Coordinates of C-alpha atoms in Angstrom, one line a residue:
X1 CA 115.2 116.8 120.9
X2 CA 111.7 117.8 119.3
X3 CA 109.0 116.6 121.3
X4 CA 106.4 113.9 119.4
X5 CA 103.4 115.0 118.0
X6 CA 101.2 113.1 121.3
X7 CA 103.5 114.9 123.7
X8 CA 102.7 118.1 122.4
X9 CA 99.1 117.1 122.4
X10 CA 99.4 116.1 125.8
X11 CA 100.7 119.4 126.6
X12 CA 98.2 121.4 125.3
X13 CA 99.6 122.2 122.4
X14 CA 98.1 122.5 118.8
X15 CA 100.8 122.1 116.8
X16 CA 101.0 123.5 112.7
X17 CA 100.8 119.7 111.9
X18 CA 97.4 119.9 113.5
X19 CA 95.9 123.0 112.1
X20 CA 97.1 121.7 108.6
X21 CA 95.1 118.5 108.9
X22 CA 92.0 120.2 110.9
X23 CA 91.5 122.5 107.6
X24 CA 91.9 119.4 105.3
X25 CA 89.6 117.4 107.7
X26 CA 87.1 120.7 108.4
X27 CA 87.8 119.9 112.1
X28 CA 88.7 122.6 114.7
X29 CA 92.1 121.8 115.8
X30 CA 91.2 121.5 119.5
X31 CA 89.3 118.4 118.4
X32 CA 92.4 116.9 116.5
X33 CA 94.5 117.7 119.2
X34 CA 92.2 116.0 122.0
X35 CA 92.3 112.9 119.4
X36 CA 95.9 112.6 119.2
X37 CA 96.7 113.3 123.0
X38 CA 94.4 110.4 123.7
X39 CA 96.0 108.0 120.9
X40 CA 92.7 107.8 119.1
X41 CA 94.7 109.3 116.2
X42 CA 98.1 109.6 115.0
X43 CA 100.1 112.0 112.4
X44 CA 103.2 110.2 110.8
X45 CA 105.5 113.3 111.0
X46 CA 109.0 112.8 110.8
X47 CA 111.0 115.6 111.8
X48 CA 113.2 114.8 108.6
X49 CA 110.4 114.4 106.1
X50 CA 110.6 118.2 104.9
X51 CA 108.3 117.5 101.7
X52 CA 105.8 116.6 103.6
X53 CA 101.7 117.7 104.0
X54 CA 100.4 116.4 107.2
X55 CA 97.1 114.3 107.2
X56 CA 95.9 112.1 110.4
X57 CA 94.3 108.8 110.8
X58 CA 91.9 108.1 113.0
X59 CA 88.6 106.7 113.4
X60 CA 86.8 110.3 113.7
X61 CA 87.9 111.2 110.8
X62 CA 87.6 110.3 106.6
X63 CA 88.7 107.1 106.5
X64 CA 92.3 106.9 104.7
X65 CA 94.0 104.5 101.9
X66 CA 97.5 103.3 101.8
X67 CA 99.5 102.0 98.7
X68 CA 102.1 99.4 98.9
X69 CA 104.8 99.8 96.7
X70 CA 108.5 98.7 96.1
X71 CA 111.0 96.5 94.5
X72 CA 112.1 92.8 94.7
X73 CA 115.2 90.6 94.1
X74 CA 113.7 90.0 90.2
X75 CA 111.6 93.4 89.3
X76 CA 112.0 97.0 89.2
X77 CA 114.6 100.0 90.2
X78 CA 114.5 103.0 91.5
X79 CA 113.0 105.0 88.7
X80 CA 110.0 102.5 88.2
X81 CA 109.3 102.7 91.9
X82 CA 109.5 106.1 91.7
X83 CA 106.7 106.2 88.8
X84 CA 104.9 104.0 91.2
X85 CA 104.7 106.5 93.8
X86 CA 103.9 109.5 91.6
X87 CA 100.7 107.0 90.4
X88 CA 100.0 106.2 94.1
X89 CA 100.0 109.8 95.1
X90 CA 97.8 110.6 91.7
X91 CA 95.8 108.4 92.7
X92 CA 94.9 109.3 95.9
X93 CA 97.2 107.3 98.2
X94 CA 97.4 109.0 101.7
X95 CA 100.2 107.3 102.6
X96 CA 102.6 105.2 101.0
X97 CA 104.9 101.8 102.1
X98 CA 107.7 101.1 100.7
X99 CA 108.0 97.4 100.8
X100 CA 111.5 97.0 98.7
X101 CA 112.9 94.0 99.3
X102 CA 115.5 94.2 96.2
X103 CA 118.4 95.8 95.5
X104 CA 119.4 99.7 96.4
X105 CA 117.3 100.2 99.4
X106 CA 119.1 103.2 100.7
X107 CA 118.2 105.2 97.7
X108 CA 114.9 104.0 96.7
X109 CA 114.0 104.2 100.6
X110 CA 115.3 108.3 100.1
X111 CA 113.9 108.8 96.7
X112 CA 110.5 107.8 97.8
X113 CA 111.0 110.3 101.3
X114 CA 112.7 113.2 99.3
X115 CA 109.4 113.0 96.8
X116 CA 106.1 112.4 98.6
X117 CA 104.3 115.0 100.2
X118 CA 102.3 111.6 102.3
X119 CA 103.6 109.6 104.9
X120 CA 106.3 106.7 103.8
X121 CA 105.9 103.7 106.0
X122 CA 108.1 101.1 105.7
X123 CA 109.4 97.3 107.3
X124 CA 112.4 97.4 109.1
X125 CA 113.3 93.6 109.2
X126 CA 113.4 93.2 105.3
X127 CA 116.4 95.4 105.3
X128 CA 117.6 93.3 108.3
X129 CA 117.3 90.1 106.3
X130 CA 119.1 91.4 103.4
X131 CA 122.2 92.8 105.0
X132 CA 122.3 89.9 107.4
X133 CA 121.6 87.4 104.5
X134 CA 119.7 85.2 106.4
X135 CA 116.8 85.5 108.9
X136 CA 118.9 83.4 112.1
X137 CA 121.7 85.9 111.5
X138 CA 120.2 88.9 112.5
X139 CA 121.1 90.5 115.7
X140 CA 119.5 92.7 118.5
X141 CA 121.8 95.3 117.4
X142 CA 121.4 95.0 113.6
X143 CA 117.9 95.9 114.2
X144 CA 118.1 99.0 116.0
X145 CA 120.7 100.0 113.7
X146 CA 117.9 99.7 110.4
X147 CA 115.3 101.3 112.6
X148 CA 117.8 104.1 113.6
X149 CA 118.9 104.5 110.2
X150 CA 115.3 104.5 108.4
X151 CA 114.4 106.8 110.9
X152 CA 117.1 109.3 110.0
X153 CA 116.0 108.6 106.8
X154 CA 113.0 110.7 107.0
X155 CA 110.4 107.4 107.4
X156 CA 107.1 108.4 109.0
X157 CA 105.8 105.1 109.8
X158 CA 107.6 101.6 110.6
X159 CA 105.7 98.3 110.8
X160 CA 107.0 96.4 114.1
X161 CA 105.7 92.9 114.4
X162 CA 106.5 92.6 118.2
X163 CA 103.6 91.1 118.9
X164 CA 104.7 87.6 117.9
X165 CA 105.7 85.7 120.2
X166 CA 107.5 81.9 120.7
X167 CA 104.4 81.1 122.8
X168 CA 102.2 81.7 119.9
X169 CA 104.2 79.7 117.0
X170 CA 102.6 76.7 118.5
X171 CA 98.9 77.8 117.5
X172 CA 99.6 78.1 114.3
X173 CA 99.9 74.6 113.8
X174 CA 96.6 73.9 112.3
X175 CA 96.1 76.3 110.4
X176 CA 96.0 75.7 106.2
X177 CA 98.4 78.4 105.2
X178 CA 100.3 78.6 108.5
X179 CA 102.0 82.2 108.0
X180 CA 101.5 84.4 105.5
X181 CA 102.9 87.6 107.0
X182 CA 106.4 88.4 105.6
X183 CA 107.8 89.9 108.6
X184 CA 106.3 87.2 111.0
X185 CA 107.2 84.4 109.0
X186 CA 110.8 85.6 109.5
X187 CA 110.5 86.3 112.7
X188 CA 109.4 82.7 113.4
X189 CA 112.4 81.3 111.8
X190 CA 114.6 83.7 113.9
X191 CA 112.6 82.4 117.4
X192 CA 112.9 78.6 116.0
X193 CA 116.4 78.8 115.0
X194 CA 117.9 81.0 118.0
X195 CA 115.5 79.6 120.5
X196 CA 114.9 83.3 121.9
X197 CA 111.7 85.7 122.2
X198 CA 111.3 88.0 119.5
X199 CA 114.0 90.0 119.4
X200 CA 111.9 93.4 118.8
X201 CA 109.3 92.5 121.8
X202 CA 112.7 92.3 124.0
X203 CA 114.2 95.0 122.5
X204 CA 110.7 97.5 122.0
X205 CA 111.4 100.0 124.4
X206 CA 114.9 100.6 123.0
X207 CA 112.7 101.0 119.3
X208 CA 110.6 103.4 120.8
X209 CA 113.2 105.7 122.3
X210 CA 114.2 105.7 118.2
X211 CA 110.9 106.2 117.2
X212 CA 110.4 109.5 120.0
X213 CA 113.5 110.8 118.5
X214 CA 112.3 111.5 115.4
X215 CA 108.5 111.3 116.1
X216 CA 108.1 108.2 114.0
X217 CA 105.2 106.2 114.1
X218 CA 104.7 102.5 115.6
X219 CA 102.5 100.4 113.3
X220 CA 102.1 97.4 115.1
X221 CA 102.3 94.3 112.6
X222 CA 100.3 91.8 112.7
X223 CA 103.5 88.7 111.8
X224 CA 100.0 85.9 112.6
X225 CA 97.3 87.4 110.6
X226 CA 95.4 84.6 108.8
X227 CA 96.0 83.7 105.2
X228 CA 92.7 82.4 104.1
X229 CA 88.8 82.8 105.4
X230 CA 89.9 78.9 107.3
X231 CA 92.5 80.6 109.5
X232 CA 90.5 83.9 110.4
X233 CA 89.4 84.5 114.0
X234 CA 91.4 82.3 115.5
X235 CA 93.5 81.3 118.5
X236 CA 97.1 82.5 116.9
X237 CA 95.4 85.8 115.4
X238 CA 94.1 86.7 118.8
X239 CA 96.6 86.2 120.9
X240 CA 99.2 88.5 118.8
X241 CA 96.3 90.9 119.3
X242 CA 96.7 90.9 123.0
X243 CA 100.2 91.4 122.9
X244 CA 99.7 94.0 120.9
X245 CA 97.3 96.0 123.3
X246 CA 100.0 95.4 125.9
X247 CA 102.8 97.2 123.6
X248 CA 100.4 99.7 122.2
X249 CA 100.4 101.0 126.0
X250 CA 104.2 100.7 126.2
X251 CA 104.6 102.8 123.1
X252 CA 102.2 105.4 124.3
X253 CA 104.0 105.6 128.0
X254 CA 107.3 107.0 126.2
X255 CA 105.6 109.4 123.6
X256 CA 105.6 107.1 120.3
X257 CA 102.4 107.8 118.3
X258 CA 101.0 103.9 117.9
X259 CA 98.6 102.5 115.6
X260 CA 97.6 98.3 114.9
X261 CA 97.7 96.2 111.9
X262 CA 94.5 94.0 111.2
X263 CA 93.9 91.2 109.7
X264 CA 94.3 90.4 105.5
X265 CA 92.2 87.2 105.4
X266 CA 88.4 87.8 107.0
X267 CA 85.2 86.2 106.3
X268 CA 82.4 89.0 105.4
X269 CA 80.2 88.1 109.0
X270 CA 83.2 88.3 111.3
X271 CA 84.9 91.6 110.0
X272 CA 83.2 93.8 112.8
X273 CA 83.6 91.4 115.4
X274 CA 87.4 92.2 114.6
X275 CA 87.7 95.6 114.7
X276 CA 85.3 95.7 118.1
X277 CA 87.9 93.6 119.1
X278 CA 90.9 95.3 118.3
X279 CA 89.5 98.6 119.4
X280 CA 88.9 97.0 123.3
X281 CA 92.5 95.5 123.4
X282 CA 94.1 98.2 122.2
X283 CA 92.4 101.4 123.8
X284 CA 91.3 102.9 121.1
X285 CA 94.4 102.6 118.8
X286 CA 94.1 103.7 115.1
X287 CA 93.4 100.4 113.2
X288 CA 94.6 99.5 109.6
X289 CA 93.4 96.8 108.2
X290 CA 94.2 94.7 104.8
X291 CA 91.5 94.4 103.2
X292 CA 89.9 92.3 104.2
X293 CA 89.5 89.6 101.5
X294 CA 86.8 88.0 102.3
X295 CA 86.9 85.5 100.1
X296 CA 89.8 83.0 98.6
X297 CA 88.5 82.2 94.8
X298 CA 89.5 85.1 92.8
X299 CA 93.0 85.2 91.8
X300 CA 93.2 88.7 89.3
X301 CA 90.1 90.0 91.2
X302 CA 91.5 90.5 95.0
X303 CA 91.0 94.3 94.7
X304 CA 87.6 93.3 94.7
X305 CA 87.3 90.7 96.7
X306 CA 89.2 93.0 99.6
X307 CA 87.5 96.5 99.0
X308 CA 84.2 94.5 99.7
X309 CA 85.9 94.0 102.9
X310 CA 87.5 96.8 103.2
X311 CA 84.3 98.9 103.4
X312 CA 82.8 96.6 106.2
X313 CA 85.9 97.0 107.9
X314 CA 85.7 100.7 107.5
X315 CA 82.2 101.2 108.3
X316 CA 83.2 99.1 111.6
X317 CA 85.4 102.0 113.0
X318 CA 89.1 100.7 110.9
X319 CA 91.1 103.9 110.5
X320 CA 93.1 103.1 107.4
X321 CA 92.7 100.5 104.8
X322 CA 95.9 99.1 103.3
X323 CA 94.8 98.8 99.3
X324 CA 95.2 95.3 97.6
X325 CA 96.0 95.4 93.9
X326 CA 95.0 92.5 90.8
X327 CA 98.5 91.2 91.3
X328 CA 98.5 90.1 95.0
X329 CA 99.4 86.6 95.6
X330 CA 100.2 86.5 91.5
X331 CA 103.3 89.1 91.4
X332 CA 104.8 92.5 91.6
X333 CA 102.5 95.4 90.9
X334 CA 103.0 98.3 88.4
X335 CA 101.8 101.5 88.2
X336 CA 98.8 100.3 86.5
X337 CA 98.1 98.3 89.4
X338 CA 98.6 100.6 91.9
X339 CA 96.3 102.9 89.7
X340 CA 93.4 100.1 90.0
X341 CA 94.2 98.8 93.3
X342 CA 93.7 102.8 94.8
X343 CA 90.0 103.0 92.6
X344 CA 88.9 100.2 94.2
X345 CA 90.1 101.1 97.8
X346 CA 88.8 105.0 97.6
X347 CA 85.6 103.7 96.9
X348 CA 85.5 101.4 99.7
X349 CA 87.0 104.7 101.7
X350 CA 84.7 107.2 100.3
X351 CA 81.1 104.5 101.0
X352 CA 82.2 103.9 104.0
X353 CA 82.0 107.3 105.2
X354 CA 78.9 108.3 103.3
X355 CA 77.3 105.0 105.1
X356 CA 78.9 106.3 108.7
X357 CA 77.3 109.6 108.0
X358 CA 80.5 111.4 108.1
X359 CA 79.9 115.3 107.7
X360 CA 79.4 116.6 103.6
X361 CA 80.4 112.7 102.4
X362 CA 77.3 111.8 100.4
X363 CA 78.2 115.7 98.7
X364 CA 80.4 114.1 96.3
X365 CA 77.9 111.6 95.4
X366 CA 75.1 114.3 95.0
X367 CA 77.0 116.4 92.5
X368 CA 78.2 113.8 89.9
X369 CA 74.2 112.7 90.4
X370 CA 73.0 115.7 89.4
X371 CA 76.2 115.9 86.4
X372 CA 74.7 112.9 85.1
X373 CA 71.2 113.9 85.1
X374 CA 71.9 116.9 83.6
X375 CA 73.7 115.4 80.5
X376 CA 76.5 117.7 81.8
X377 CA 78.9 114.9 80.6
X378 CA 82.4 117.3 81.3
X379 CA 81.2 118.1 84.8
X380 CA 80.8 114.0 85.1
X381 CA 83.9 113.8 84.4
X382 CA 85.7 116.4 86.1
X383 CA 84.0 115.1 89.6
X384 CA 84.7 111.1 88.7
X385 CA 87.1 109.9 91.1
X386 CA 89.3 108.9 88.2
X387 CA 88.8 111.3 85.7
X388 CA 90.8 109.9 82.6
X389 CA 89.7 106.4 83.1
X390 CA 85.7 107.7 83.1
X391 CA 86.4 110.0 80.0
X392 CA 88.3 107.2 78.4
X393 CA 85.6 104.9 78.6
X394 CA 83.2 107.5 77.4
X395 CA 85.2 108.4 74.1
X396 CA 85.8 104.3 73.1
X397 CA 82.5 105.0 71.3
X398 CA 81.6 108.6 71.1
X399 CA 84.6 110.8 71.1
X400 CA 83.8 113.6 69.0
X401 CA 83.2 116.9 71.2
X402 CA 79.4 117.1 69.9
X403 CA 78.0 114.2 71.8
X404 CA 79.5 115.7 75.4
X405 CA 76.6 118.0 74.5
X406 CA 74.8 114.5 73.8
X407 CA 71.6 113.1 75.7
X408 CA 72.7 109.5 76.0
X409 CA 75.6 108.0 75.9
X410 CA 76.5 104.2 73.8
X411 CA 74.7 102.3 76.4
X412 CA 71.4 102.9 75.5
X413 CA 71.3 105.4 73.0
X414 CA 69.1 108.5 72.3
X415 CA 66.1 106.4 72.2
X416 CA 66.3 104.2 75.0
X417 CA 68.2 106.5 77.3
X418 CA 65.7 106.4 80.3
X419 CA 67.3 109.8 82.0
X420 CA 66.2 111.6 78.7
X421 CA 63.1 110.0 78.5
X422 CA 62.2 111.0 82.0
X423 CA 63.3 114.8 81.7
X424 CA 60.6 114.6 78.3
X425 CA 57.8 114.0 80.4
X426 CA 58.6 115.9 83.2
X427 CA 58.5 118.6 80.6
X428 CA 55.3 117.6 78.5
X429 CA 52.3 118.2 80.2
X430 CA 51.6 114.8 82.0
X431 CA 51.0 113.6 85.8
X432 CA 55.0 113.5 87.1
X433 CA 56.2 117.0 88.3
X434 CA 59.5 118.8 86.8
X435 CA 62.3 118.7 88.9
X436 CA 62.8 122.0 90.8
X437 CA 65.6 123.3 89.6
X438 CA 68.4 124.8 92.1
X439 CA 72.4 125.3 92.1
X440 CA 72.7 122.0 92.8
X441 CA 75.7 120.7 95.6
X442 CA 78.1 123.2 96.1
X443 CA 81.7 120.6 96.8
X444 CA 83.5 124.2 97.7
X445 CA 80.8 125.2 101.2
X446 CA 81.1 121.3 101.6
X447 CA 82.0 120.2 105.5
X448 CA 83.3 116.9 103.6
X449 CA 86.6 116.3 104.6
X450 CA 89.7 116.6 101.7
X451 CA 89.6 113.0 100.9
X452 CA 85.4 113.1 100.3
X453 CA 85.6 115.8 97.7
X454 CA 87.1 116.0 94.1
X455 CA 89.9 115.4 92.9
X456 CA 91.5 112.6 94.8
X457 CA 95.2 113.2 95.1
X458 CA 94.9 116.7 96.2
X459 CA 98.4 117.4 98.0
X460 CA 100.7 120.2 99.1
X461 CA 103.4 119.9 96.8
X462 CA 105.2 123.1 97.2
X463 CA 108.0 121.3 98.8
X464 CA 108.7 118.5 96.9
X465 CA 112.1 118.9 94.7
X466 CA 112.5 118.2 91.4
X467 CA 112.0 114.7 90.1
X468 CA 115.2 114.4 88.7
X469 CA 117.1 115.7 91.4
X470 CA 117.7 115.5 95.3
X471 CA 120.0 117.7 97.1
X472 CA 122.4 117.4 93.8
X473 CA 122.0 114.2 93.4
X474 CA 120.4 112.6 90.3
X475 CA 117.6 109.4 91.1
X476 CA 117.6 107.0 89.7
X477 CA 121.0 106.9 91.5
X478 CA 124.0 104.9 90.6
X479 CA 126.4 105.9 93.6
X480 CA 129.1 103.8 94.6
X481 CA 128.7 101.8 97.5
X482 CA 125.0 101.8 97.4
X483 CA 123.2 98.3 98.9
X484 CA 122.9 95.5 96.5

């Protein structure tokens, strides 16, 4: 079978994967390779995902977004999830879950493979649940069987919550929202009902050899990661972690490409403490992180409250922040939503590296500044990072084509505009100096990695199929026999 990406790594070898990435990420592709053979940094590849464009994560490089999406038993099919992921992908997702929990999982599961060029992650034990129809009824062997067949499927990424164990349910006891993670809330009930460890801690070296096969990665879940700023740091949440270091070794023994899930409910003070921790335990692991929020109150407002955490998180060394949108904890997110949710985690991306000095970052930033300055109101726009939505905005009040020629905008207006104002008396003859004028930022002889320069979104394609069609089949797909 095809080696894994960290076996050829280990071997010395840089493979295309790796010179894809180290021109998107303006690295040489020795250095990506060194970062992957250690396990600093992986590259969800599955040898069946044929539409996809390779990108890394890592902490050495631009820090990356994810996008949940998917259905559930009450909301959306295939071709809503599917308008989902073309907004995620838009919108600058760099990879993408697929968290269905509904109906026809097989083909939304294949739709979403057959037309991202990103990475499609997904969690195993929410297709267990639904074909054993209860969590106490699923079975070692059912298990392997959905990770066997997801990975077949062309998945690039699973989320594993092995790291929670019977020991553990006991320290979650005082918390206020006990557990809030899907997957290790069922995974509790499974251990309490059956009286047995975790079945995919016992069974994780079997996983792996399915993982190798196909050169899927692990994302180790995190099933007791607090639920509230009361919960955080605590006894439960720590003692997962360890496990975790323990399997992220394991995976890495037998060639599996292994990254760790964070924490979704942080206070703002004890977010670096967190990732300093989970870098130690786990060697160096690739950590993605939700959010965090760092606070409870806002309801509507979490993409705020987590993207505030998110960029401390970020800034502390996390790899990959997992995007929240308006709708968590209210309901199931559209495509607007996932448009909002991935504003508000790029920016928390993008500061991050310009505050960790990544190479070219704070380019971006420099050329809309000197856009705006300039009254250059289509180059503004062209370099927002979402384009419509800042032209939009602009046009509410002056839309006709002679004010993007305008000095001021509604805000303040030609008289009060302070830019305009400030370019006057640099020009009349007074005390302040005129601004040299130069060519300004050149994005294009930037060292800024992909993600840190215009547009967002900006994806190989090429091999992508037609929307309405996958290897002669039509999606949204109404086959017979298809999961329900």
């Amino acid at each position: 079978m095809p080696a894994t990406q960290i076996e050829r790594a280990r071997n010395g070898e840089v493979t295309p994967a790796m010179e894809r990435l180290a021109a998107r990420e303006n690295h040489e592709p020795e250095f990506v390779r060194r970062e992957v053979a250690e396990g600093r940094a992986v590259i969800p590849n599955n040898h069946a995902h044929d539409s996809l464009d390779p990108m890394v994560i890592g902490r050495a490089f631009a820090t990356k977004v994810n996008a949940n999406i998917g259905n559930s038993e009450t909301t959306s099919g295939v071709e809503e999830e599917l308008e989902k992921l073309h907004a995620a992908v838009h919108y600058g997702a760099d990879t993408v879950m697929d968290l269905s929990t509904g109906g026809k999982l097989d083909t939304t599961r294949e739709a979403n493979v057959a037309h991202s060029p990103v990475p499609i992650g997904t969690v195993p034990i929410y297709e267990a649940v639904k074909r054993a129809e209860s969590a106490d009824a699923i079975t070692h062997e059912l298990l392997l069987d959905v990770i066997e067949k997801q990975a077949e499927q062309g998945v690039d990424y699973m989320t594993i919550h092995a790291g929670i164990l019977m020991e553990h349910l006991p320290l979650t006891d005082g918390r206020k929202t006990g557990i809030v993670s899907r997957g290790g809330s069922i995974l509790a009930e499974w251990m309490e009902e059956n009286g047995m460890q975790n079945p995919l801690y016992t069974k994780f070296e079997a996983i792996c050899e399915i993982l190798a096969e196909h050169d899927v990665t692990a994302s180790l879940g995190d099933g007791l990661r607090p639920g509230c700023l009361a919960d955080a740091s605590d006894e439960a949440q720590f003692a997962e972690l360890d496990t975790l270091g323990e399997l992220t070794g394991t995976a890495r023994e037998r060639g599996v490409q292994v990254m760790v899930e964070g924490p979704g409910h942080v206070p703002l003070d004890e977010i670096t403490e967190n990732v300093e921790r989970q870098q130690a335990v786990c060697d160096g692991a690739p950590f993605y992180v939700l959010g965090p929020l760092v606070t409870d109150v806002a309801p509507g407002y979490d993409h705020i409250t987590s993207a505030i955490g998110a960029t401390e998180a970020a800034r502390a060394g996390a790899a990959m922040l997992c995007y929240v949108t308006p709708k968590e904890h209210l309901g199931l997110p559209d495509a607007d939503d996932v448009r909002d949710g991935l504003a508000a985690y790029r920016i928390a991306a993008h500061a991050a590296d310009v505050a960790n000095g990544r190479p070219g970052a704070r380019d971006w930033d420099d050329a809309l500044s000197e856009a705006r300055y300039e009254f250059d109101w289509r180059r503004q726009f062209e370099l927002a990072l979402d384009p419509d939505r800042a032209r939009s905005y602009h046009d509410q009040t002056l839309p006709e084509d002679n004010y993007k020629e305008a000095r001021f905008c509604s805000m303040c207006g030609a008289e009060f505009c302070s830019m305009r104002i400030d370019q006057d008396a640099r020009d009349a003859d007074g005390e302040m100096s005129s601004i040299t004028e130069s060519e300004g930022t050149d994005l294009d002889a930037s060292a800024a990695a992909s993600a840190n320069r215009p547009p967002v979104g900006t994806h190989d394609t090429s091999r992508v199929p037609d929307r309405t069609e996958v290897d002669g089949v039509a999606f949204p797909s109404e086959a017979p026999g298809d999961d329900d």
